[in-house]
Amino acid sequence: MTSIIEVEHLVKKFGDLVAVDDVSFDVAEGEIFGFLGPNGAGKTTTINILSTLMRPTKGKVTLCGHNVARRPNEVRRCIGMVFQDPSLDIKLTALQNMQFHTGVYSVPRDVAKERIRTVLEMVDLWERRNDTVQTYSGGMRRRLEIGRGLLHYPKVLFLDEPTLGLDPQTRFHIWNYILDLRKRLNITVFLTTHYMDEANVADRIAVIDHGKIIALDTPDALKRMVGGDVITLKTDNPEAAVAELKEKHNIEAQHGSEGIFFEVQNGEEFIPTLVKNFRSGLYSISMRRPTLDDVFIKLTGREIREEGGGEAVLMRAWAQRQASGGRGFH
Amino acid sequence: MKDNLHGVYIIWYRDILRFWRDRARMLTSMAMPILYLVIFGTGIASFLDRGEDFDYIAFIYPGIICMVVVLGSIMSGITVVFDREFGFLKEVLVAPISRTAVAVGKAMGGATIASAQGLIMLVFIPFADVQMSVASGFMLVGLMIVLALSLTSMGLFIASRIRSMEAFQAVMQLLMFPLIFISPVMFPVETLPGWLATMVKLNPVSYGVDAIRQAVMGVEASAPFGIELFGYRMSIALDVAVVATFGIIMLMLAIRSFRVQE
Ligand SMILES: Nc1ncnc2c1ncn2[C@@H]1O[C@H](COP(=O)(O)OP(=O)(O)O)[C@@H](O)[C@H]1O
Ligand SMILES: [Mg+2]
């Protein structure tokens, strides 16, 4: 497989702050590559460098065969971008924003017209196309922004926290569309996220923390790193429960937002043993397969983000895609 | 090349679209110059009354047209600051159009709007009591466009180096007054004390005013407000050369500044 993105020893400093710290990776053509990490990890900075908006402090980045620092114009022709922060012209209408985009990306007029309609319908804004973006809600603007990035069928599509704040239904539609584009046109997707469910869509994930890549593998392989099942306990005295687990089962449990949790092999068999003679009061026990959240905790000892949720929806989108053999959406 | 022209067109078109949606604002920026025309044209004119052959309003009228064009031009830079603040600049900078096309498209957009504002000022011709031939009318339009392009480029260059709306507004306030008033817009400059005369001659707007006044009033009639450079009375062609040179330098600086944007 040929690499469409090659990053070698990339460093980006802002004064004394090292935002990206000696990062290297390759992305194959047609791959969905995810950057997973907490806020401030350096995801956006990396995307900004890859998309020519910032210059690397050190290191070499090649996109579509062109060096981003030396041949930015060639690189720009090959990429599409959905920014994390707003980048719409709110004084113009949705349609005008889209037309500007197909204009600067030289999409032929008749193709553009049809594609704008398809995309606006997909993000459910066709009816509102002649309203100025100023009158849109945050979610509508986000949908428009994502739709716009998909208009010119780039070879490499950058999505910086694309579905942040969108409802599951919309995320489902958007991901269906992106996965379909990939299937048809073999576009490469570079995704940053701190949503676990979104990261699951990726073929490979780089876990990034404090500007460094601390793990890089397929989502399944990363989850296997955690080993076993994750058991979460809610108890009236977490400290005592942690101590008791250590004493009786030699288990190092951790405190999390849901209660205390730990990993064991064969969780189904362990739970009855645990419950028998457990001195601390238990409210609930839950067991699940490891998620990418657990991977991050395993690697850093911290939780990646405050809230989770929505994983099921995207996994469903993903599964459907695989099963349907990728024929168009709707 | 064709791609670049297309890019210039798209950037230009968007600025026009945007302006059109907000066209009422244009009138607020023109209100002040119009007020000047009325107040100074009638008030000061009667006070100055130098006799039958001196018609003050005819002198300041072309100056006021320039004032409108200059204000409109440099204020157009605010669209860049606005785009940066609202993030749209990223959409522009990541697009596959050259930075030259971006800067030229922006300059042309701003200049089109500023020239249109200048054109609107022509409705005051009867009030200002000037006679213009069709030929000098066309000349006037051409000169307004040159002046507008030149100063829009300056506004663009300044805006490309400024991060916040407040800072841009502050810089503009500081610049606007000397640009407009240390020039022959309202009064003749050849009788000014040496240092002030030097400043007038360093101000590119002076040459725009001089050219436009010559086009509106004719070479002879505008002579009392004329400028001399190295003892040489500036002609329209020389004025245009000065304004255009200044504009080209500003545009090149703006393009360079767009190249190194982060
Ligand atoms: N333009 C900038 N100037 C200074 N510091 C910055 C700039 N952009 C990002 N940073 C800093 O770099 C680090 C990484 O930021 P970012 O790449 O935005 O993280 P992420 O996208 O993973 O949340 C943060 O500490 C952030 O404050
Ligand atoms: Mg970010």
Coordinates of C-alpha atoms and ligand atoms in Angstrom, one line a residue:
Chain A
M1 CA 0.0 0.0 0.0
T2 CA 1.2 3.5 -0.8
S3 CA 1.3 6.1 1.9
I4 CA -0.6 9.3 1.2
I5 CA 0.4 11.0 4.4
E6 CA 4.0 10.6 5.7
V7 CA 5.0 12.3 8.9
E8 CA 8.6 12.1 10.1
H9 CA 9.7 13.5 13.5
L10 CA 7.3 16.3 13.4
V11 CA 7.7 19.0 16.1
K12 CA 5.7 22.1 16.7
K13 CA 6.6 24.6 19.4
F14 CA 4.7 27.7 20.5
G15 CA 7.4 29.6 22.3
D16 CA 8.4 27.2 25.1
L17 CA 5.3 25.0 24.8
V18 CA 5.9 21.9 22.7
A19 CA 2.5 21.2 21.2
V20 CA 3.6 18.4 19.0
D21 CA 6.6 16.4 20.2
D22 CA 8.5 14.3 17.7
V23 CA 5.6 12.6 16.1
S24 CA 6.0 10.1 13.2
F25 CA 3.4 8.0 11.3
D26 CA 2.2 7.1 7.9
V27 CA -1.4 6.9 6.6
A28 CA -2.2 4.6 3.6
E29 CA -4.4 5.7 0.8
G30 CA -8.1 4.9 1.5
E31 CA -7.5 4.5 5.2
I32 CA -9.5 6.1 8.0
F33 CA -6.9 7.2 10.5
G34 CA -7.9 8.5 13.9
F35 CA -6.1 10.8 16.3
L36 CA -7.5 10.2 19.7
G37 CA -6.5 12.3 22.7
P38 CA -7.7 14.7 25.3
N39 CA -8.1 18.5 24.9
G40 CA -4.7 20.1 24.4
A41 CA -3.0 16.9 23.2
G42 CA -1.9 18.5 20.0
K43 CA -4.5 17.1 17.5
T44 CA -5.5 20.4 16.0
T45 CA -2.0 21.6 15.7
T46 CA -1.0 18.4 13.8
I47 CA -3.9 18.9 11.5
N48 CA -3.0 22.5 10.9
I49 CA 0.5 21.5 9.9
L50 CA -0.7 18.7 7.6
S51 CA -3.1 21.1 5.9
T52 CA -0.5 23.8 5.4
L53 CA -2.1 26.3 7.8
M54 CA 1.0 26.2 10.1
R55 CA 4.6 25.6 9.5
P56 CA 6.4 22.7 11.3
T57 CA 9.1 23.8 13.7
K58 CA 11.0 20.6 12.8
G59 CA 10.4 17.4 10.9
K60 CA 9.1 16.5 7.4
V61 CA 5.5 16.1 6.3
T62 CA 4.5 14.8 2.9
L63 CA 1.0 14.7 1.6
C64 CA 0.0 13.3 -1.8
G65 CA 3.7 13.2 -2.5
H66 CA 4.3 16.9 -1.8
N67 CA 6.2 18.4 1.1
V68 CA 3.7 20.6 3.0
A69 CA 6.2 23.3 3.8
R70 CA 7.7 23.6 0.3
R71 CA 4.7 22.9 -2.0
P72 CA 1.7 24.1 0.0
N73 CA -0.4 24.9 -3.2
E74 CA -0.1 21.3 -4.5
V75 CA -1.0 19.9 -1.1
R76 CA -4.1 22.2 -0.8
R77 CA -5.4 20.9 -4.1
C78 CA -5.4 17.4 -2.7
I79 CA -7.1 18.0 0.7
G80 CA -10.4 18.9 2.2
M81 CA -10.9 20.2 5.7
V82 CA -13.6 20.4 8.4
F83 CA -12.2 22.7 11.0
Q84 CA -12.8 22.2 14.7
D85 CA -13.8 25.9 15.1
P86 CA -16.4 27.7 13.1
S87 CA -15.2 28.8 9.6
L88 CA -18.5 29.8 7.8
D89 CA -19.4 33.2 6.5
I90 CA -22.4 33.8 8.7
K91 CA -23.5 36.8 6.7
L92 CA -24.1 34.7 3.6
T93 CA -26.7 32.0 3.1
A94 CA -25.9 28.3 3.3
L95 CA -26.1 28.1 -0.5
Q96 CA -23.7 31.0 -0.9
N97 CA -21.2 29.4 1.5
M98 CA -21.4 26.2 -0.5
Q99 CA -21.0 28.0 -3.8
F100 CA -18.0 29.8 -2.6
H101 CA -16.5 26.5 -1.7
T102 CA -17.1 24.7 -5.0
G103 CA -15.9 27.9 -6.6
V104 CA -12.5 28.0 -4.9
Y105 CA -12.1 24.3 -5.4
S106 CA -13.0 24.6 -9.1
V107 CA -15.8 22.1 -9.1
P108 CA -17.6 22.4 -12.5
R109 CA -20.8 24.3 -12.2
D110 CA -23.3 21.6 -13.1
V111 CA -21.6 19.0 -10.9
A112 CA -21.5 21.6 -8.1
K113 CA -25.1 22.3 -8.3
E114 CA -26.1 18.7 -8.0
R115 CA -23.6 17.9 -5.3
I116 CA -24.6 20.9 -3.2
R117 CA -28.1 19.7 -3.2
T118 CA -27.2 16.2 -2.3
V119 CA -25.0 17.3 0.6
L120 CA -27.5 19.9 1.9
E121 CA -30.2 17.3 1.9
M122 CA -27.9 14.9 3.7
V123 CA -27.3 17.3 6.5
D124 CA -31.0 18.3 6.4
L125 CA -30.5 22.0 5.5
W126 CA -31.8 22.1 2.0
E127 CA -35.1 23.7 3.1
R128 CA -33.1 26.4 4.8
R129 CA -30.6 27.0 2.1
N130 CA -31.5 30.6 1.4
D131 CA -31.4 31.7 5.0
T132 CA -28.2 33.4 6.2
V133 CA -26.1 31.3 8.4
Q134 CA -26.5 33.9 11.1
T135 CA -30.0 32.6 11.7
Y136 CA -28.8 29.0 12.2
S137 CA -28.4 27.2 15.5
G138 CA -25.0 25.8 16.5
G139 CA -25.9 22.3 15.4
M140 CA -27.1 23.5 12.0
R141 CA -23.9 25.4 11.5
R142 CA -21.8 22.4 12.4
R143 CA -23.8 20.3 9.9
L144 CA -23.3 22.9 7.2
E145 CA -19.6 23.0 7.9
I146 CA -19.2 19.3 7.6
G147 CA -21.2 19.2 4.4
R148 CA -19.1 21.9 2.9
G149 CA -15.9 19.9 3.5
L150 CA -17.4 17.0 1.6
L151 CA -18.3 19.0 -1.5
H152 CA -15.2 18.7 -3.6
Y153 CA -14.3 15.1 -3.1
P154 CA -10.8 15.6 -1.8
K155 CA -8.2 12.8 -1.8
V156 CA -7.5 13.4 1.8
L157 CA -10.3 14.6 4.1
F158 CA -9.4 16.1 7.5
L159 CA -12.1 16.1 10.1
D160 CA -11.2 17.9 13.3
E161 CA -13.6 16.7 16.0
P162 CA -16.3 16.7 13.3
T163 CA -19.4 15.7 15.2
L164 CA -18.8 17.4 18.5
G165 CA -22.1 18.4 19.9
L166 CA -24.3 16.8 17.2
D167 CA -27.1 14.4 18.0
P168 CA -26.6 10.7 17.4
Q169 CA -29.0 10.7 14.4
T170 CA -27.1 13.3 12.6
R171 CA -23.8 11.7 13.4
F172 CA -25.1 8.5 11.9
H173 CA -26.1 10.2 8.7
I174 CA -22.9 12.0 8.3
W175 CA -20.7 9.0 8.9
N176 CA -22.8 6.9 6.6
Y177 CA -22.1 9.5 3.9
I178 CA -18.4 9.7 4.6
L179 CA -18.0 5.9 4.6
D180 CA -19.8 5.7 1.4
L181 CA -17.6 8.4 -0.2
R182 CA -14.6 6.4 0.9
K183 CA -15.9 3.2 -0.6
R184 CA -16.7 4.9 -3.9
L185 CA -13.7 7.2 -4.3
N186 CA -11.1 5.6 -2.0
I187 CA -10.7 8.9 -0.1
T188 CA -8.4 8.9 2.9
V189 CA -9.9 10.2 6.1
F190 CA -7.8 11.8 8.9
L191 CA -9.9 12.2 11.9
T192 CA -9.3 13.7 15.3
T193 CA -11.7 13.1 18.1
H194 CA -12.1 12.6 21.8
Y195 CA -15.2 10.7 21.2
M196 CA -14.5 7.0 21.6
D197 CA -17.4 5.9 19.3
E198 CA -16.1 8.1 16.5
A199 CA -12.6 6.7 17.0
N200 CA -14.0 3.2 16.5
V201 CA -14.8 4.0 12.9
A202 CA -11.1 4.3 12.2
D203 CA -9.0 1.6 10.7
R204 CA -6.1 2.6 12.9
I205 CA -5.9 4.9 15.8
A206 CA -3.0 6.9 17.2
V207 CA -3.5 7.7 20.8
I208 CA -1.9 11.1 21.5
D209 CA -1.2 12.7 24.8
H210 CA 0.9 15.8 25.6
G211 CA 2.0 16.0 21.9
K212 CA 3.3 12.4 21.8
I213 CA 1.9 9.3 20.2
I214 CA 1.7 6.8 23.0
A215 CA 0.1 4.0 21.0
L216 CA -0.8 3.3 17.4
D217 CA -2.8 0.3 16.3
T218 CA -6.2 -0.9 15.1
P219 CA -9.1 -0.3 17.6
D220 CA -9.4 -4.0 18.3
A221 CA -5.7 -4.5 19.0
L222 CA -5.7 -1.4 21.3
K223 CA -8.6 -2.9 23.2
R224 CA -6.8 -6.2 23.5
M225 CA -4.0 -4.3 25.3
V226 CA -6.4 -3.7 28.2
G227 CA -6.9 -7.4 28.6
G228 CA -10.0 -9.0 30.0
D229 CA -13.2 -7.3 31.0
V230 CA -13.8 -4.1 32.8
I231 CA -15.9 -4.3 36.0
T232 CA -17.3 -1.2 37.6
L233 CA -18.6 -1.2 41.1
K234 CA -20.8 1.4 42.8
T235 CA -20.3 1.4 46.5
D236 CA -21.0 3.5 49.6
N237 CA -17.3 3.5 50.6
P238 CA -15.0 3.5 47.5
E239 CA -11.8 3.7 49.6
A240 CA -12.7 0.6 51.6
A241 CA -13.8 -1.3 48.5
V242 CA -10.5 -0.6 46.8
A243 CA -8.6 -1.8 49.9
E244 CA -10.7 -4.9 50.1
L245 CA -10.1 -5.8 46.5
K246 CA -6.4 -5.4 47.0
E247 CA -6.4 -7.5 50.1
K248 CA -8.7 -10.3 48.9
H249 CA -8.0 -10.6 45.1
N250 CA -4.8 -8.6 44.7
I251 CA -6.6 -6.3 42.3
E252 CA -5.5 -2.6 41.8
A253 CA -8.9 -0.8 41.3
Q254 CA -9.1 2.8 40.1
H255 CA -11.5 5.6 40.9
G256 CA -13.5 6.7 37.8
S257 CA -16.5 8.9 37.1
E258 CA -18.8 5.8 37.2
G259 CA -17.5 4.4 40.4
I260 CA -14.4 2.2 41.0
F261 CA -13.3 -0.1 38.2
F262 CA -10.7 -2.7 37.4
E263 CA -10.0 -5.4 34.8
V264 CA -10.1 -9.1 35.2
Q265 CA -10.0 -12.1 32.9
N266 CA -13.3 -14.0 32.7
G267 CA -15.5 -11.4 34.3
E268 CA -18.6 -13.6 34.3
E269 CA -16.9 -16.1 36.6
F270 CA -15.2 -13.5 38.8
I271 CA -18.4 -11.6 39.7
P272 CA -19.9 -14.4 41.9
T273 CA -16.6 -14.9 43.7
L274 CA -16.4 -11.2 44.3
V275 CA -19.9 -10.8 45.7
K276 CA -19.5 -13.6 48.1
N277 CA -18.4 -12.1 51.5
F278 CA -17.8 -8.6 50.1
R279 CA -17.8 -6.4 53.2
S280 CA -18.2 -3.0 51.6
G281 CA -21.8 -2.1 50.7
L282 CA -22.4 -2.6 46.9
Y283 CA -25.1 -0.7 45.0
S284 CA -24.3 -2.1 41.6
I285 CA -21.9 -4.1 39.5
S286 CA -21.5 -3.8 35.8
M287 CA -19.3 -5.5 33.4
R288 CA -18.3 -4.6 29.9
R289 CA -15.8 -5.3 27.2
P290 CA -12.9 -2.8 27.1
T291 CA -13.5 0.4 25.2
L292 CA -10.9 2.9 23.9
D293 CA -11.6 4.8 27.1
D294 CA -10.1 2.0 29.0
V295 CA -7.1 2.0 26.6
F296 CA -6.5 5.6 27.3
I297 CA -6.7 5.0 31.1
K298 CA -4.4 2.1 30.8
L299 CA -1.8 4.2 28.9
T300 CA -2.0 7.4 30.9
G301 CA -3.8 6.7 34.2
R302 CA -6.4 9.4 33.3
E303 CA -9.8 9.4 31.7
I304 CA -9.9 11.0 28.3
R305 CA -13.1 13.0 28.7
E306 CA -16.0 13.7 31.0
E307 CA -19.0 12.3 29.2
G308 CA -19.2 9.2 27.0
G309 CA -22.2 7.7 25.3
G310 CA -23.4 7.2 21.8
E311 CA -21.1 4.4 20.9
A312 CA -23.9 2.1 19.9
V313 CA -25.2 4.4 17.2
L314 CA -21.9 4.6 15.4
M315 CA -21.1 1.0 15.7
R316 CA -24.5 0.4 14.1
A317 CA -23.6 2.7 11.2
W318 CA -20.3 1.0 10.8
A319 CA -21.8 -2.5 10.9
Q320 CA -24.5 -1.6 8.4
R321 CA -21.9 -0.3 6.0
Q322 CA -19.8 -3.4 6.2
A323 CA -22.9 -5.6 5.7
S324 CA -24.5 -3.7 2.9
G325 CA -21.4 -3.8 0.8
G326 CA -21.4 0.0 0.7
R327 CA -24.1 0.8 -1.7
G328 CA -25.2 4.5 -1.5
F329 CA -27.0 5.8 1.5
H330 CA -30.8 6.0 1.7
Chain B
M1 CA -3.2 31.6 -14.6
K2 CA -6.8 30.8 -15.5
D3 CA -7.2 29.2 -12.1
N4 CA -5.8 32.4 -10.5
L5 CA -8.3 34.6 -12.4
H6 CA -11.1 32.4 -11.3
G7 CA -9.9 32.6 -7.7
V8 CA -9.7 36.4 -7.9
Y9 CA -13.3 36.4 -9.2
I10 CA -14.6 34.1 -6.5
I11 CA -13.0 36.2 -3.7
W12 CA -14.2 39.4 -5.3
Y13 CA -17.7 38.1 -5.8
R14 CA -18.1 37.1 -2.2
D15 CA -17.0 40.5 -1.0
I16 CA -19.6 42.1 -3.3
L17 CA -22.3 39.7 -2.1
R18 CA -21.5 40.3 1.5
F19 CA -21.5 44.1 1.0
W20 CA -24.8 44.0 -0.8
R21 CA -26.4 42.2 2.1
D22 CA -25.1 45.0 4.3
R23 CA -25.5 47.9 2.0
A24 CA -27.3 50.2 4.4
R25 CA -24.0 50.5 6.3
M26 CA -22.5 52.2 3.3
L27 CA -24.7 55.2 4.0
T28 CA -23.4 55.6 7.5
S29 CA -19.8 55.8 6.3
M30 CA -20.8 58.4 3.7
A31 CA -22.7 60.5 6.1
M32 CA -19.7 62.3 7.4
P33 CA -18.2 63.4 4.1
I34 CA -21.6 64.6 2.9
L35 CA -22.0 66.6 6.1
Y36 CA -18.6 68.1 5.4
L37 CA -19.6 69.0 1.9
V38 CA -22.8 70.8 3.1
I39 CA -21.3 72.5 6.2
F40 CA -18.0 73.6 4.6
G41 CA -19.4 74.2 1.2
T42 CA -21.9 76.7 2.5
G43 CA -20.6 77.9 5.9
I44 CA -16.9 78.3 5.2
A45 CA -17.5 79.3 1.6
S46 CA -19.5 82.4 2.7
F47 CA -16.8 83.2 5.3
L48 CA -14.0 82.8 2.8
D49 CA -15.8 84.8 0.1
R50 CA -12.8 85.9 -1.9
G51 CA -14.9 87.4 -4.6
E52 CA -16.7 86.3 -7.7
D53 CA -14.0 84.1 -9.2
F54 CA -13.3 81.9 -6.2
D55 CA -15.9 79.2 -5.6
Y56 CA -14.8 77.2 -2.6
I57 CA -17.4 74.5 -2.9
A58 CA -16.2 73.6 -6.4
F59 CA -12.7 73.1 -4.8
I60 CA -13.8 70.9 -1.9
Y61 CA -16.3 68.9 -3.9
P62 CA -13.7 66.8 -5.6
G63 CA -11.8 66.6 -2.3
I64 CA -14.9 65.2 -0.6
I65 CA -15.3 62.6 -3.4
C66 CA -11.8 61.5 -2.6
M67 CA -12.6 61.4 1.1
V68 CA -15.4 59.0 0.5
V69 CA -13.2 56.8 -1.7
V70 CA -10.4 56.8 0.8
L71 CA -12.6 56.1 3.8
G72 CA -14.3 53.3 2.0
S73 CA -11.0 51.8 0.8
I74 CA -9.1 51.6 4.0
M75 CA -12.1 50.5 6.0
S76 CA -12.6 47.5 3.6
G77 CA -9.6 46.0 5.3
I78 CA -11.9 45.3 8.2
T79 CA -13.4 42.4 6.2
V80 CA -10.1 40.6 6.6
V81 CA -10.0 41.1 10.4
F82 CA -13.7 40.1 10.5
D83 CA -12.9 36.9 8.5
R84 CA -10.1 36.1 10.9
E85 CA -12.3 36.6 13.9
F86 CA -15.1 34.5 12.6
G87 CA -12.8 31.8 11.2
F88 CA -13.7 32.2 7.5
L89 CA -10.2 33.2 6.7
K90 CA -9.1 29.6 7.4
E91 CA -11.5 28.4 4.7
V92 CA -9.9 30.8 2.3
L93 CA -6.3 30.0 3.3
V94 CA -6.7 26.3 3.1
A95 CA -8.2 26.5 -0.4
P96 CA -6.1 25.8 -3.5
I97 CA -6.0 29.4 -4.7
S98 CA -2.7 31.4 -4.6
R99 CA -2.2 34.0 -1.9
T100 CA -1.8 36.5 -4.8
A101 CA -5.3 35.7 -6.0
V102 CA -6.6 36.1 -2.5
A103 CA -5.0 39.5 -2.0
V104 CA -5.9 40.8 -5.5
G105 CA -9.5 39.6 -5.2
K106 CA -9.8 41.3 -1.8
A107 CA -8.3 44.5 -3.1
M108 CA -10.6 44.5 -6.1
G109 CA -13.6 43.8 -3.9
G110 CA -12.8 46.7 -1.6
A111 CA -12.0 49.0 -4.5
T112 CA -15.2 48.2 -6.3
I113 CA -17.3 49.1 -3.2
A114 CA -15.3 52.2 -2.5
S115 CA -15.5 53.4 -6.1
A116 CA -19.2 52.8 -6.0
Q117 CA -19.5 55.0 -3.0
G118 CA -17.5 57.7 -4.8
L119 CA -19.9 57.4 -7.8
I120 CA -22.8 58.0 -5.6
M121 CA -21.3 61.3 -4.6
L122 CA -21.8 62.4 -8.2
V123 CA -25.4 63.2 -7.3
F124 CA -24.1 66.3 -5.7
I125 CA -22.8 67.8 -8.9
P126 CA -25.6 70.3 -9.2
F127 CA -25.1 71.4 -5.6
A128 CA -21.4 71.7 -6.1
D129 CA -21.8 73.9 -9.1
V130 CA -19.3 72.3 -11.4
Q131 CA -19.6 71.6 -15.1
M132 CA -18.1 68.3 -16.2
S133 CA -17.9 66.9 -19.7
V134 CA -18.6 63.2 -20.3
A135 CA -15.0 62.6 -21.0
S136 CA -13.9 64.1 -17.7
G137 CA -16.6 62.0 -16.0
F138 CA -15.0 58.8 -17.4
M139 CA -11.6 60.1 -16.3
L140 CA -13.0 60.7 -12.8
V141 CA -14.3 57.2 -12.6
G142 CA -10.9 55.8 -13.7
L143 CA -9.1 57.9 -11.2
M144 CA -11.4 56.8 -8.4
I145 CA -10.7 53.2 -9.2
V146 CA -6.9 53.7 -9.2
L147 CA -7.1 55.6 -5.8
A148 CA -9.4 53.0 -4.4
L149 CA -7.2 50.0 -5.5
S150 CA -4.2 51.7 -4.0
L151 CA -5.7 52.5 -0.6
T152 CA -7.6 49.2 -0.4
S153 CA -4.2 47.5 -0.8
M154 CA -2.9 49.5 2.1
G155 CA -5.9 48.7 4.2
L156 CA -5.4 45.0 3.3
F157 CA -1.8 45.1 4.3
I158 CA -2.5 46.6 7.6
A159 CA -5.4 44.2 8.3
S160 CA -3.3 41.2 7.4
R161 CA -1.0 42.1 10.3
I162 CA -3.6 42.8 12.9
R163 CA -5.4 40.2 14.9
S164 CA -8.3 42.0 16.6
M165 CA -11.1 44.2 15.5
E166 CA -10.3 46.7 18.2
A167 CA -6.7 47.1 17.2
F168 CA -7.7 47.6 13.6
Q169 CA -10.2 50.2 14.5
A170 CA -7.6 52.0 16.6
V171 CA -5.0 52.0 13.9
M172 CA -7.6 53.3 11.4
Q173 CA -8.6 56.1 13.7
L174 CA -5.0 57.1 13.9
L175 CA -4.3 56.9 10.2
M176 CA -7.5 58.3 8.8
F177 CA -7.2 61.8 10.1
P178 CA -3.8 62.6 8.7
L179 CA -4.4 60.7 5.5
I180 CA -7.5 62.8 4.7
F181 CA -6.7 66.2 6.2
I182 CA -2.9 66.5 5.6
S183 CA -3.7 66.7 1.9
P184 CA -5.3 69.2 -0.4
V185 CA -8.8 67.8 0.3
M186 CA -10.1 71.0 2.1
F187 CA -7.5 73.7 1.6
P188 CA -4.6 74.7 -0.7
V189 CA -1.3 73.2 0.4
E190 CA 1.4 75.3 -1.3
T191 CA 1.2 78.0 1.2
L192 CA 1.6 75.6 4.2
P193 CA 4.7 75.8 6.4
G194 CA 7.6 73.7 5.3
W195 CA 7.2 70.6 7.6
L196 CA 3.4 70.4 6.9
A197 CA 4.0 70.8 3.2
T198 CA 6.5 67.9 3.4
M199 CA 3.9 65.7 5.1
V200 CA 1.3 66.5 2.5
K201 CA 3.8 65.4 -0.2
L202 CA 4.5 62.2 1.6
N203 CA 0.8 61.4 1.7
P204 CA -0.3 59.3 -1.3
V205 CA -3.9 60.6 -0.9
S206 CA -2.7 64.1 -1.9
Y207 CA -1.9 62.9 -5.4
G208 CA -5.3 61.2 -5.7
V209 CA -7.0 64.4 -4.6
D210 CA -4.9 66.4 -7.0
A211 CA -5.7 64.2 -10.0
I212 CA -9.4 64.0 -9.2
R213 CA -9.6 67.8 -8.8
Q214 CA -7.9 68.4 -12.1
A215 CA -10.3 66.0 -13.8
V216 CA -13.4 67.6 -12.2
M217 CA -12.5 71.3 -12.4
G218 CA -10.0 71.3 -15.3
V219 CA -6.3 71.9 -15.0
E220 CA -6.4 75.7 -15.0
A221 CA -9.3 76.1 -12.5
S222 CA -7.9 73.7 -10.0
A223 CA -4.5 75.4 -10.0
P224 CA -4.9 77.2 -6.6
F225 CA -5.1 73.8 -4.9
G226 CA -2.4 72.1 -6.9
I227 CA 0.7 70.4 -5.6
E228 CA 4.3 70.8 -6.8
L229 CA 6.9 68.2 -6.4
F230 CA 10.5 69.4 -6.8
G231 CA 9.2 72.6 -8.1
Y232 CA 7.2 70.8 -10.7
R233 CA 3.4 71.1 -11.0
M234 CA 1.9 67.6 -10.9
S235 CA -0.1 66.5 -13.9
I236 CA -2.9 63.9 -13.8
A237 CA -0.5 61.3 -15.3
L238 CA 2.2 62.0 -12.7
D239 CA -0.3 61.8 -9.9
V240 CA -1.6 58.5 -11.1
A241 CA 2.0 57.2 -11.3
V242 CA 2.6 58.1 -7.7
V243 CA -0.7 56.6 -6.5
A244 CA -0.3 53.4 -8.5
T245 CA 3.3 52.9 -7.4
F246 CA 2.2 53.2 -3.8
G247 CA -0.6 50.8 -4.4
I248 CA 1.6 48.2 -6.0
I249 CA 4.0 48.3 -3.1
M250 CA 1.2 47.9 -0.6
L251 CA -0.3 45.1 -2.6
M252 CA 3.0 43.2 -2.7
L253 CA 3.4 43.7 1.0
A254 CA -0.1 42.4 1.5
I255 CA 0.5 39.3 -0.6
R256 CA 3.7 38.5 1.3
S257 CA 1.9 38.9 4.5
F258 CA -0.9 36.5 3.4
R259 CA 1.8 34.0 2.5
V260 CA 3.2 33.8 6.0
Q261 CA -0.1 33.7 7.9
E262 CA -0.5 31.1 10.5
Ligands
LIG1 N1 -1.6 29.3 18.1 C1 -1.2 28.8 19.2 N2 -0.4 29.5 20.0 C2 0.0 29.1 21.2 N3 -0.3 27.9 21.7 C3 -1.2 27.1 21.0 C4 -1.6 27.5 19.7 N4 -2.4 26.6 19.2 C5 -2.4 25.6 20.1 N5 -1.7 25.9 21.2 C6 -1.4 25.0 22.4 O1 -0.9 23.8 21.9 C7 -1.4 22.7 22.6 C8 -2.1 21.8 21.7 O2 -3.3 22.4 21.3 P1 -4.3 21.7 20.2 O3 -3.4 21.2 19.1 O4 -5.3 22.7 19.9 O5 -4.9 20.5 21.0 P2 -6.1 19.5 20.7 O6 -6.6 19.8 19.3 O7 -5.6 18.1 20.8 O8 -7.1 19.8 21.7 C9 -2.3 23.3 23.7 O9 -1.6 23.4 24.9 C10 -2.7 24.7 23.1 O10 -2.9 25.6 24.2
MG2 MG -8.4 20.4 18.8

